[in-house]
Coordinates of N, CA and C in Angstrom, one line a residue:
Chain A
X1 N 0.9 -1.2 0.0 CA 0.0 0.0 0.0 C 0.9 1.2 0.0
X2 N 0.8 2.1 -1.1 CA 1.6 3.2 -1.2 C 1.3 4.3 -0.2
X3 N 0.2 4.3 0.5 CA -0.2 5.4 1.3 C -0.8 6.6 0.4
X4 N -0.6 7.7 1.0 CA -1.1 9.0 0.4 C 0.1 9.6 -0.3
X5 N 0.0 9.7 -1.7 CA 1.1 10.3 -2.4 C 0.7 11.6 -3.0
X6 N 1.7 12.5 -3.0 CA 1.5 13.9 -3.5 C 2.6 14.2 -4.5
X7 N 2.2 14.9 -5.5 CA 3.2 15.5 -6.6 C 2.8 16.9 -7.0
X8 N 3.9 17.6 -7.4 CA 5.3 17.3 -7.2 C 5.7 17.5 -5.7
X9 N 6.9 17.1 -5.4 CA 7.4 17.3 -4.0 C 7.8 18.7 -3.7
X10 N 8.4 19.4 -4.7 CA 8.8 20.8 -4.6 C 8.4 21.4 -5.9
X11 N 8.1 22.8 -5.9 CA 8.1 23.6 -7.1 C 8.2 25.1 -6.7
X12 N 8.6 25.8 -7.7 CA 8.9 27.2 -7.5 C 8.0 27.9 -8.6
X13 N 7.2 28.9 -8.2 CA 6.4 29.6 -9.1 C 6.6 31.2 -9.0
X14 N 6.2 31.9 -10.0 CA 6.3 33.3 -9.9 C 4.9 33.9 -9.5
X15 N 5.0 35.0 -8.7 CA 3.8 35.8 -8.4 C 2.9 36.0 -9.6
X16 N 1.6 35.8 -9.4 CA 0.6 35.9 -10.4 C 0.3 34.6 -11.2
X17 N 1.3 33.6 -11.1 CA 1.0 32.4 -11.8 C 0.0 31.6 -11.2
X18 N -0.3 30.5 -11.9 CA -1.3 29.5 -11.3 C -0.5 28.2 -11.1
X19 N -1.0 27.4 -10.1 CA -0.3 26.1 -9.8 C -1.4 25.1 -9.5
X20 N -1.0 23.8 -9.8 CA -1.8 22.7 -9.6 C -1.1 21.6 -8.9
X21 N -1.6 21.2 -7.7 CA -1.0 20.1 -6.9 C -1.9 19.0 -6.9
X22 N -1.2 17.7 -6.9 CA -2.0 16.5 -7.1 C -1.8 15.6 -5.8
X23 N -2.8 14.8 -5.6 CA -2.9 13.9 -4.5 C -3.6 12.6 -4.8
X24 N -3.0 11.6 -4.5 CA -3.6 10.2 -4.7 C -3.8 9.6 -3.3
X25 N -5.1 9.3 -2.9 CA -5.4 8.9 -1.5 C -4.9 7.5 -1.3
X26 N -4.9 7.1 0.0 CA -4.6 5.7 0.3 C -5.6 4.8 -0.2
X27 N -5.2 3.6 -0.5 CA -6.2 2.7 -1.1 C -7.4 2.4 -0.1
X28 N -8.6 2.5 -0.7 CA -9.8 2.3 0.1 C -10.4 3.5 0.7
X29 N -9.7 4.7 0.5 CA -10.1 5.9 1.1 C -10.9 6.7 0.0
X30 N -12.0 7.4 0.5 CA -12.9 8.1 -0.4 C -12.9 9.6 -0.2
X31 N -12.2 10.1 0.8 CA -12.4 11.5 1.2 C -10.9 12.1 1.2
X32 N -10.8 13.3 0.6 CA -9.5 13.9 0.6 C -9.6 15.4 1.1
X33 N -8.7 15.7 2.0 CA -8.7 17.0 2.6 C -7.3 17.7 2.2
X34 N -7.3 19.0 2.1 CA -6.1 19.7 1.8 C -5.8 20.7 2.9
X35 N -4.5 20.8 3.3 CA -4.1 21.7 4.4 C -2.9 22.6 3.9
X36 N -2.9 23.8 4.4 CA -1.6 24.6 4.1 C -0.9 24.8 5.4
X37 N 0.4 24.6 5.3 CA 1.2 24.7 6.6 C 2.3 25.8 6.2
X38 N 2.1 27.0 6.7 CA 3.2 28.0 6.6 C 4.3 27.7 7.5
X39 N 5.5 28.2 7.2 CA 6.6 27.9 8.0 C 6.4 28.3 9.5
X40 N 6.7 27.4 10.4 CA 6.5 27.7 11.8 C 5.1 27.6 12.3
X41 N 4.1 27.2 11.5 CA 2.7 27.2 11.9 C 2.2 25.7 11.9
X42 N 1.1 25.6 12.5 CA 0.3 24.3 12.3 C -0.5 24.3 11.0
X43 N -0.8 23.2 10.5 CA -1.5 23.1 9.3 C -2.9 23.8 9.4
X44 N -3.4 24.5 8.3 CA -4.7 25.1 8.2 C -5.5 24.4 7.2
X45 N -6.7 24.1 7.6 CA -7.7 23.4 6.7 C -8.1 24.3 5.5
X46 N -7.9 23.7 4.3 CA -8.4 24.5 3.1 C -9.7 24.0 2.6
X47 N -9.9 22.8 2.4 CA -11.2 22.2 2.0 C -11.1 20.7 2.0
X48 N -12.3 20.1 1.9 CA -12.4 18.6 1.8 C -13.3 18.2 0.7
X49 N -12.9 17.1 0.0 CA -13.7 16.6 -1.1 C -14.2 15.2 -0.7
X50 N -15.5 15.0 -1.0 CA -16.1 13.6 -0.8 C -17.1 13.5 -2.0
X51 N -17.1 12.3 -2.6 CA -18.0 12.0 -3.7 C -17.9 13.1 -4.7
X52 N -16.7 13.6 -5.0 CA -16.4 14.5 -6.1 C -17.1 15.9 -5.8
X53 N -17.4 16.1 -4.5 CA -18.1 17.5 -4.2 C -17.2 18.0 -3.1
X54 N -17.2 19.4 -3.0 CA -16.5 20.1 -1.9 C -17.4 20.0 -0.7
X55 N -17.1 19.3 0.3 CA -18.0 19.1 1.5 C -17.9 20.2 2.6
X56 N -16.6 20.6 2.8 CA -16.3 21.7 3.8 C -15.2 22.6 3.2
X57 N -15.2 23.8 3.7 CA -14.2 24.7 3.3 C -13.7 25.6 4.5
X58 N -12.5 25.8 4.5 CA -11.9 26.6 5.6 C -11.9 28.1 5.1
X59 N -11.2 28.9 5.8 CA -11.3 30.3 5.5 C -10.2 30.7 4.5
X60 N -10.3 30.3 3.3 CA -9.3 30.6 2.3 C -10.1 31.2 1.1
X61 N -9.4 32.1 0.4 CA -10.1 32.8 -0.7 C -10.4 32.0 -1.9
X62 N -11.3 32.4 -2.8 CA -11.7 31.7 -4.0 C -10.6 31.4 -5.0
X63 N -9.4 32.0 -4.8 CA -8.3 31.7 -5.5 C -7.8 30.2 -5.3
X64 N -8.2 29.6 -4.3 CA -8.0 28.2 -3.9 C -9.2 27.5 -4.3
X65 N -9.0 26.6 -5.3 CA -10.1 25.6 -5.7 C -9.6 24.2 -5.9
X66 N -10.5 23.3 -5.9 CA -10.1 22.0 -6.0 C -11.0 21.1 -6.9
X67 N -10.6 19.9 -6.9 CA -11.4 18.9 -7.7 C -11.1 17.5 -7.2
X68 N -12.1 16.7 -7.3 CA -11.9 15.3 -6.9 C -12.4 14.4 -8.0
X69 N -11.6 13.4 -8.5 CA -11.9 12.6 -9.6 C -12.7 11.3 -9.2
X70 N -13.3 10.6 -10.1 CA -14.0 9.4 -9.8 C -13.2 8.3 -9.1
X71 N -11.8 8.4 -9.4 CA -10.9 7.4 -8.7 C -10.5 8.0 -7.3
X72 N -11.1 9.0 -6.8 CA -10.9 9.7 -5.5 C -9.6 10.6 -5.5
X73 N -8.8 10.5 -6.4 CA -7.7 11.4 -6.4 C -8.2 12.8 -6.5
X74 N -7.2 13.8 -6.2 CA -7.7 15.2 -6.0 C -6.6 16.1 -6.6
X75 N -7.0 17.3 -7.0 CA -6.2 18.3 -7.2 C -6.5 19.6 -6.4
X76 N -5.5 20.4 -6.1 CA -5.6 21.6 -5.5 C -5.0 22.7 -6.5
X77 N -5.9 23.7 -6.9 CA -5.4 24.7 -7.8 C -5.4 26.1 -7.0
X78 N -4.4 26.8 -7.3 CA -4.2 28.1 -6.7 C -3.9 29.1 -7.9
X79 N -4.8 30.1 -8.0 CA -4.6 31.1 -9.0 C -4.0 32.4 -8.5
X80 N -3.5 33.2 -9.4 CA -2.9 34.5 -9.0 C -2.1 34.4 -7.7
X81 N -1.0 33.6 -7.8 CA -0.2 33.3 -6.6 C 0.4 34.6 -6.0
X82 N 0.4 34.6 -4.7 CA 0.9 35.6 -3.9 C 2.2 35.1 -3.1
X83 N 3.0 35.9 -2.7 CA 4.2 35.5 -1.9 C 3.8 34.7 -0.7
X84 N 2.6 35.2 -0.2 CA 2.2 34.6 1.1 C 1.6 33.2 0.9
X85 N 1.5 32.7 -0.3 CA 1.0 31.3 -0.6 C 2.1 30.4 -0.5
X86 N 3.4 30.8 -0.3 CA 4.5 29.9 -0.1 C 4.3 29.1 1.2
X87 N 4.3 27.8 1.1 CA 4.0 27.0 2.2 C 4.2 25.5 1.8
X88 N 4.1 24.6 2.8 CA 3.9 23.2 2.6 C 2.4 22.9 2.4
X89 N 2.1 22.2 1.4 CA 0.6 21.9 1.2 C 0.6 20.3 1.4
X90 N -0.3 20.1 2.4 CA -0.5 18.7 2.8 C -1.8 18.1 2.3
X91 N -1.8 16.9 1.8 CA -3.1 16.2 1.5 C -3.2 15.2 2.6
X92 N -4.5 14.9 2.9 CA -4.8 13.9 3.8 C -6.1 13.1 3.3
X93 N -6.0 11.8 3.4 CA -7.2 11.0 2.9 C -7.8 10.2 4.1
X94 N -9.0 9.8 4.0 CA -9.7 9.2 5.0 C -10.9 8.4 4.4
X95 N -11.4 7.5 5.2 CA -12.6 6.8 4.8 C -13.8 7.6 5.4
X96 N -14.4 8.4 4.6 CA -15.4 9.3 5.0 C -14.8 10.2 6.1
X97 N -15.4 10.3 7.4 CA -14.9 11.2 8.3 C -14.0 10.5 9.4
X98 N -13.4 9.4 9.0 CA -12.5 8.6 9.8 C -11.1 9.2 10.0
X99 N -10.3 8.4 10.5 CA -8.9 8.9 10.8 C -8.2 9.3 9.4
X100 N -7.5 10.4 9.5 CA -6.8 10.9 8.3 C -5.3 10.5 8.2
X101 N -4.9 10.1 7.1 CA -3.5 9.7 6.8 C -3.0 10.9 5.9
X102 N -1.8 11.3 6.2 CA -1.2 12.4 5.5 C -0.1 12.1 4.6
X103 N 0.0 12.7 3.4 CA 1.0 12.6 2.5 C 2.2 13.3 2.9
X104 N 3.4 13.3 2.2 CA 4.6 14.0 2.6 C 4.5 15.4 2.2
X105 N 3.6 15.9 1.4 CA 3.4 17.3 1.2 C 4.1 17.8 -0.1
X106 N 3.7 19.0 -0.6 CA 4.3 19.7 -1.7 C 4.8 21.0 -1.2
X107 N 6.1 21.3 -1.3 CA 6.7 22.5 -0.8 C 6.5 23.5 -2.0
X108 N 5.7 24.6 -1.8 CA 5.5 25.6 -2.9 C 6.3 26.8 -2.5
X109 N 7.1 27.3 -3.4 CA 7.8 28.7 -3.2 C 7.3 29.6 -4.2
X110 N 6.8 30.7 -3.8 CA 6.4 31.8 -4.8 C 7.5 32.9 -4.7
X111 N 8.0 33.2 -5.8 CA 9.1 34.3 -5.9 C 8.6 35.5 -6.7
Chain B
X1 N -16.7 27.6 17.5 CA -15.6 27.0 16.6 C -14.6 26.4 17.5
X2 N -14.1 25.2 17.0 CA -13.0 24.6 17.8 C -11.7 25.2 17.7
X3 N -10.9 25.0 18.7 CA -9.5 25.7 18.7 C -8.6 24.7 19.5
X4 N -7.3 24.9 19.3 CA -6.3 24.1 20.0 C -5.2 25.0 20.4
X5 N -4.8 24.9 21.7 CA -3.7 25.7 22.1 C -2.5 24.8 22.6
X6 N -1.3 25.0 22.2 CA -0.2 24.3 22.7 C 0.7 25.4 23.3
X7 N 0.8 25.5 24.6 CA 1.3 26.6 25.3 C 2.9 26.7 25.1
X8 N 3.5 25.5 24.9 CA 4.9 25.4 24.7 C 5.5 25.5 23.3
X9 N 6.1 26.5 22.8 CA 6.6 26.6 21.4 C 7.8 25.6 21.2
X10 N 8.7 25.5 22.3 CA 9.9 24.8 22.2 C 10.3 24.2 23.6
X11 N 10.5 22.9 23.6 CA 10.9 22.2 24.8 C 12.2 21.4 24.5
X12 N 13.1 21.5 25.5 CA 14.4 20.8 25.4 C 14.4 19.8 26.6
X13 N 14.7 18.6 26.3 CA 15.0 17.6 27.2 C 16.2 16.7 27.1
X14 N 16.7 16.1 28.1 CA 17.8 15.2 27.9 C 17.4 13.9 27.5
X15 N 18.1 13.1 26.7 CA 17.9 11.8 26.4 C 17.6 11.0 27.7
X16 N 16.6 10.1 27.7 CA 16.2 9.4 28.9 C 15.4 10.0 29.9
X17 N 15.2 11.3 29.8 CA 14.3 12.0 30.7 C 12.9 11.8 30.2
X18 N 12.0 12.2 31.2 CA 10.5 12.1 30.9 C 10.1 13.3 30.1
X19 N 8.9 13.2 29.4 CA 8.4 14.3 28.6 C 6.9 14.5 28.8
X20 N 6.5 15.7 28.8 CA 5.1 16.0 28.8 C 4.9 17.2 27.9
X21 N 4.1 17.1 26.9 CA 3.7 18.2 26.0 C 2.3 18.5 26.3
X22 N 2.0 19.8 26.4 CA 0.6 20.2 26.8 C -0.3 20.6 25.6
X23 N -1.5 20.3 25.7 CA -2.5 20.6 24.8 C -3.8 21.0 25.5
X24 N -4.4 22.1 25.1 CA -5.7 22.5 25.6 C -6.6 22.7 24.4
X25 N -7.8 22.3 24.5 CA -8.7 22.5 23.4 C -10.0 23.2 23.7
X26 N -10.7 23.7 22.7 CA -12.0 24.3 23.0 C -12.9 23.6 21.9
X27 N -13.9 23.0 22.5 CA -14.9 22.3 21.6 C -16.2 22.1 22.3
X28 N -17.3 22.3 21.5 CA -18.6 22.2 22.2 C -19.1 20.9 22.6
X29 N -18.6 19.8 22.0 CA -19.1 18.5 22.3 C -18.0 17.6 22.7
X30 N -18.2 16.3 22.7 CA -17.1 15.4 23.0 C -16.2 15.4 21.8
X31 N -14.9 15.8 22.1 CA -14.0 16.0 21.1 C -13.3 14.7 20.6
X32 N -13.0 14.7 19.3 CA -12.1 13.7 18.8 C -10.7 14.3 18.8
X33 N -9.7 13.8 19.5 CA -8.4 14.4 19.7 C -7.3 13.6 19.2
X34 N -6.3 14.2 18.7 CA -5.1 13.6 18.0 C -3.9 14.2 18.4
X35 N -2.8 13.4 18.4 CA -1.4 13.9 18.4 C -0.7 13.4 17.2
X36 N -0.1 14.4 16.5 CA 0.7 13.9 15.3 C 2.1 14.5 15.5
X37 N 3.1 13.8 14.9 CA 4.5 14.1 14.9 C 5.0 14.5 13.4
X38 N 5.8 15.5 13.3 CA 6.3 15.9 12.0 C 7.8 16.1 12.1
X39 N 8.6 15.4 11.2 CA 10.0 15.6 11.1 C 10.2 16.7 10.1
X40 N 11.3 17.4 10.0 CA 11.5 18.6 9.2 C 11.2 18.3 7.7
X41 N 10.3 19.1 7.1 CA 10.0 18.9 5.7 C 9.1 17.7 5.3
X42 N 8.6 17.1 6.3 CA 7.9 15.8 6.1 C 6.4 16.0 6.4
X43 N 5.6 15.0 6.1 CA 4.2 15.0 6.4 C 3.9 14.6 7.9
X44 N 2.7 14.5 8.2 CA 2.3 14.2 9.6 C 2.1 12.7 9.8
X45 N 2.6 12.3 11.0 CA 2.4 10.8 11.3 C 1.6 10.8 12.6
X46 N 0.5 10.0 12.6 CA -0.3 9.9 13.8 C 0.3 9.1 14.9
X47 N 0.4 9.8 16.1 CA 0.9 9.1 17.3 C -0.2 8.3 18.0
X48 N -1.3 9.0 18.3 CA -2.4 8.4 19.0 C -3.6 9.2 18.8
X49 N -4.8 8.7 19.2 CA -6.1 9.4 19.0 C -7.0 9.0 20.2
X50 N -7.9 9.9 20.5 CA -8.9 9.6 21.5 C -10.3 9.9 20.8
X51 N -11.2 9.0 20.9 CA -12.5 9.2 20.4 C -13.5 9.1 21.6
X52 N -13.3 8.0 22.4 CA -14.2 7.8 23.6 C -13.6 6.8 24.4
X53 N -14.3 6.5 25.6 CA -13.8 5.4 26.4 C -12.7 5.8 27.4
X54 N -11.8 4.9 27.5 CA -10.6 5.0 28.5 C -9.9 6.4 28.2
X55 N -9.8 7.1 29.2 CA -9.1 8.5 29.0 C -7.6 8.4 28.8
X56 N -7.0 7.3 29.2 CA -5.6 7.2 28.9 C -5.4 6.4 27.6
X57 N -4.8 7.0 26.7 CA -4.6 6.4 25.4 C -3.2 6.2 25.1
X58 N -3.0 4.9 24.6 CA -1.6 4.5 24.3 C -1.4 4.6 22.8
X59 N -0.2 5.1 22.4 CA 0.1 5.2 20.9 C 1.4 4.5 20.6
X60 N 1.8 4.9 19.4 CA 3.1 4.3 18.9 C 4.3 5.0 19.5
X61 N 5.4 4.3 19.4 CA 6.7 4.8 19.8 C 6.8 5.0 21.4
X62 N 5.9 4.4 22.1 CA 5.9 4.6 23.5 C 5.3 5.7 24.1
X63 N 4.5 6.5 23.3 CA 3.8 7.7 23.8 C 2.4 7.3 24.3
X64 N 1.9 8.2 25.2 CA 0.6 8.0 25.7 C 0.0 9.4 26.0
X65 N -1.3 9.5 26.0 CA -2.0 10.9 26.3 C -3.2 10.6 27.1
X66 N -3.4 11.6 28.0 CA -4.6 11.5 28.9 C -5.6 12.6 28.6
X67 N -6.8 12.2 28.4 CA -7.8 13.1 28.1 C -8.5 13.6 29.5
X68 N -8.5 14.9 29.8 CA -9.1 15.4 30.9 C -10.1 16.4 30.6
X69 N -11.4 16.0 30.7 CA -12.5 16.8 30.2 C -12.6 18.0 31.1
X70 N -12.4 17.9 32.4 CA -12.6 19.0 33.3 C -11.6 20.1 33.1
X71 N -10.4 19.8 32.6 CA -9.3 20.8 32.2 C -9.2 21.0 30.7
X72 N -10.1 20.4 29.9 CA -10.0 20.6 28.5 C -8.6 20.3 28.0
X73 N -8.0 19.3 28.5 CA -6.7 19.0 28.1 C -6.5 17.6 27.5
X74 N -5.4 17.5 26.8 CA -5.0 16.2 26.1 C -3.6 16.2 26.1
X75 N -2.8 16.0 27.2 CA -1.4 16.1 27.2 C -0.7 14.8 26.8
X76 N 0.4 14.9 26.1 CA 1.2 13.8 25.6 C 2.3 13.6 26.4
X77 N 2.6 12.3 26.7 CA 3.6 11.9 27.6 C 4.5 10.8 27.2
X78 N 5.8 10.8 27.6 CA 6.6 9.6 27.2 C 7.6 9.5 28.5
X79 N 7.7 8.3 29.1 CA 8.5 8.2 30.3 C 10.0 8.3 30.0
X80 N 10.4 8.0 28.8 CA 11.9 8.1 28.6 C 12.2 8.4 27.1
X81 N 12.6 9.6 26.9 CA 12.8 10.2 25.5 C 14.1 9.7 24.9
X82 N 13.9 9.4 23.6 CA 15.1 8.9 22.8 C 15.4 10.0 21.8
X83 N 16.7 10.1 21.4 CA 17.2 11.1 20.5 C 16.3 11.2 19.2
X84 N 15.8 10.1 18.8 CA 15.0 10.1 17.6 C 13.6 10.7 17.8
X85 N 13.3 11.0 18.9 CA 12.0 11.6 19.2 C 12.0 13.2 18.8
X86 N 13.2 13.7 18.6 CA 13.3 15.1 18.2 C 12.6 15.4 16.9
X87 N 11.6 16.3 17.1 CA 10.6 16.6 15.9 C 9.7 17.7 16.4
X88 N 8.7 18.0 15.6 CA 7.6 18.9 16.0 C 6.4 18.1 16.2
X89 N 5.7 18.4 17.3 CA 4.5 17.7 17.6 C 3.2 18.6 17.6
X90 N 2.2 18.0 17.1 CA 0.9 18.9 16.9 C -0.2 18.1 17.5
X91 N -0.9 18.8 18.2 CA -2.2 18.4 18.8 C -3.3 18.9 17.9
X92 N -4.4 18.1 17.8 CA -5.5 18.5 16.8 C -6.8 17.9 17.4
X93 N -7.8 18.7 17.0 CA -9.2 18.3 17.3 C -10.0 18.1 16.0
X94 N -10.8 17.2 15.9 CA -11.5 16.9 14.7 C -13.0 17.1 14.8
X95 N -13.7 17.7 13.8 CA -15.2 17.8 13.7 C -15.5 17.5 12.3
X96 N -16.3 16.4 12.1 CA -16.8 16.1 10.7 C -15.6 15.9 9.8
X97 N -14.5 15.3 10.3 CA -13.4 15.1 9.4 C -12.4 16.2 9.2
X98 N -12.8 17.4 9.7 CA -11.9 18.6 9.6 C -11.0 18.7 10.8
X99 N -9.8 18.7 10.6 CA -8.8 18.8 11.8 C -8.4 20.3 12.1
X100 N -8.4 20.7 13.3 CA -7.9 22.0 13.7 C -6.7 21.7 14.5
X101 N -5.6 22.3 14.1 CA -4.3 22.0 14.7 C -3.9 23.1 15.7
X102 N -3.0 22.8 16.7 CA -2.4 23.8 17.4 C -1.2 24.3 16.7
X103 N -0.5 25.2 17.4 CA 0.8 25.8 16.7 C 2.0 24.9 16.6
X104 N 1.9 23.8 17.4 CA 3.0 22.9 17.4 C 4.0 23.1 18.6
X105 N 4.6 22.2 18.9 CA 5.8 22.2 20.0 C 6.9 21.5 19.4
X106 N 8.1 22.2 19.3 CA 9.3 21.7 18.8 C 10.1 21.0 20.0
X107 N 10.4 19.8 19.8 CA 11.1 19.0 20.8 C 12.6 18.9 20.4
X108 N 13.5 19.4 21.2 CA 14.9 19.2 21.1 C 15.4 18.1 22.1
X109 N 16.2 17.1 21.8 CA 16.7 16.2 22.7 C 18.2 16.2 22.8
X110 N 18.7 16.6 24.1 CA 20.2 16.6 24.2 C 20.7 15.2 24.6
X111 N 21.9 14.9 24.2 CA 22.5 13.5 24.4 C 22.9 13.5 25.9

């Protein structure tokens, strides 16, 4: 079992650009949540997807959007990148609202 | 809204000494509580969780935590710390699958 896998592991983008991050959930899981972890902070909940619908959303602007595919994998899209979007983005999968397993994260740097 | 407070930003202990990391939560109902550990640049690994029942919870790597409803606390303990325990530790509370994390406590272990 590969667990939760995220890609890419690192990337660098320029202010104003758009970025897409990807997540494959742990086998058997149907729910994907995304978190943003700024340096020195705890992870902050962005949103959660279940049955291809956004089920919950945290306090993030509309520049942050997502998608869940029929195979339960998910994408996080961020438009009009700001310097403040630089962070570790963590994907977590679960079976509905059960215990969450986390991926290794994608380190995004905006310059 | 739920919240989590970890009062200690940084703790230093000697190898072999005991450890207690503090966590206080705010939540309107019976909380689902978690402790996660994160090594630098890595994802989060679950140490232990409390859903209901016995208030003393055993986890991996010799960690345990005690849920005290009267104090709104869920402190993490380990009787004898190993150098490999050096990492950042996060306490979290869950509601409908959404995790709210504390700011984290960085643990340094001296030989």
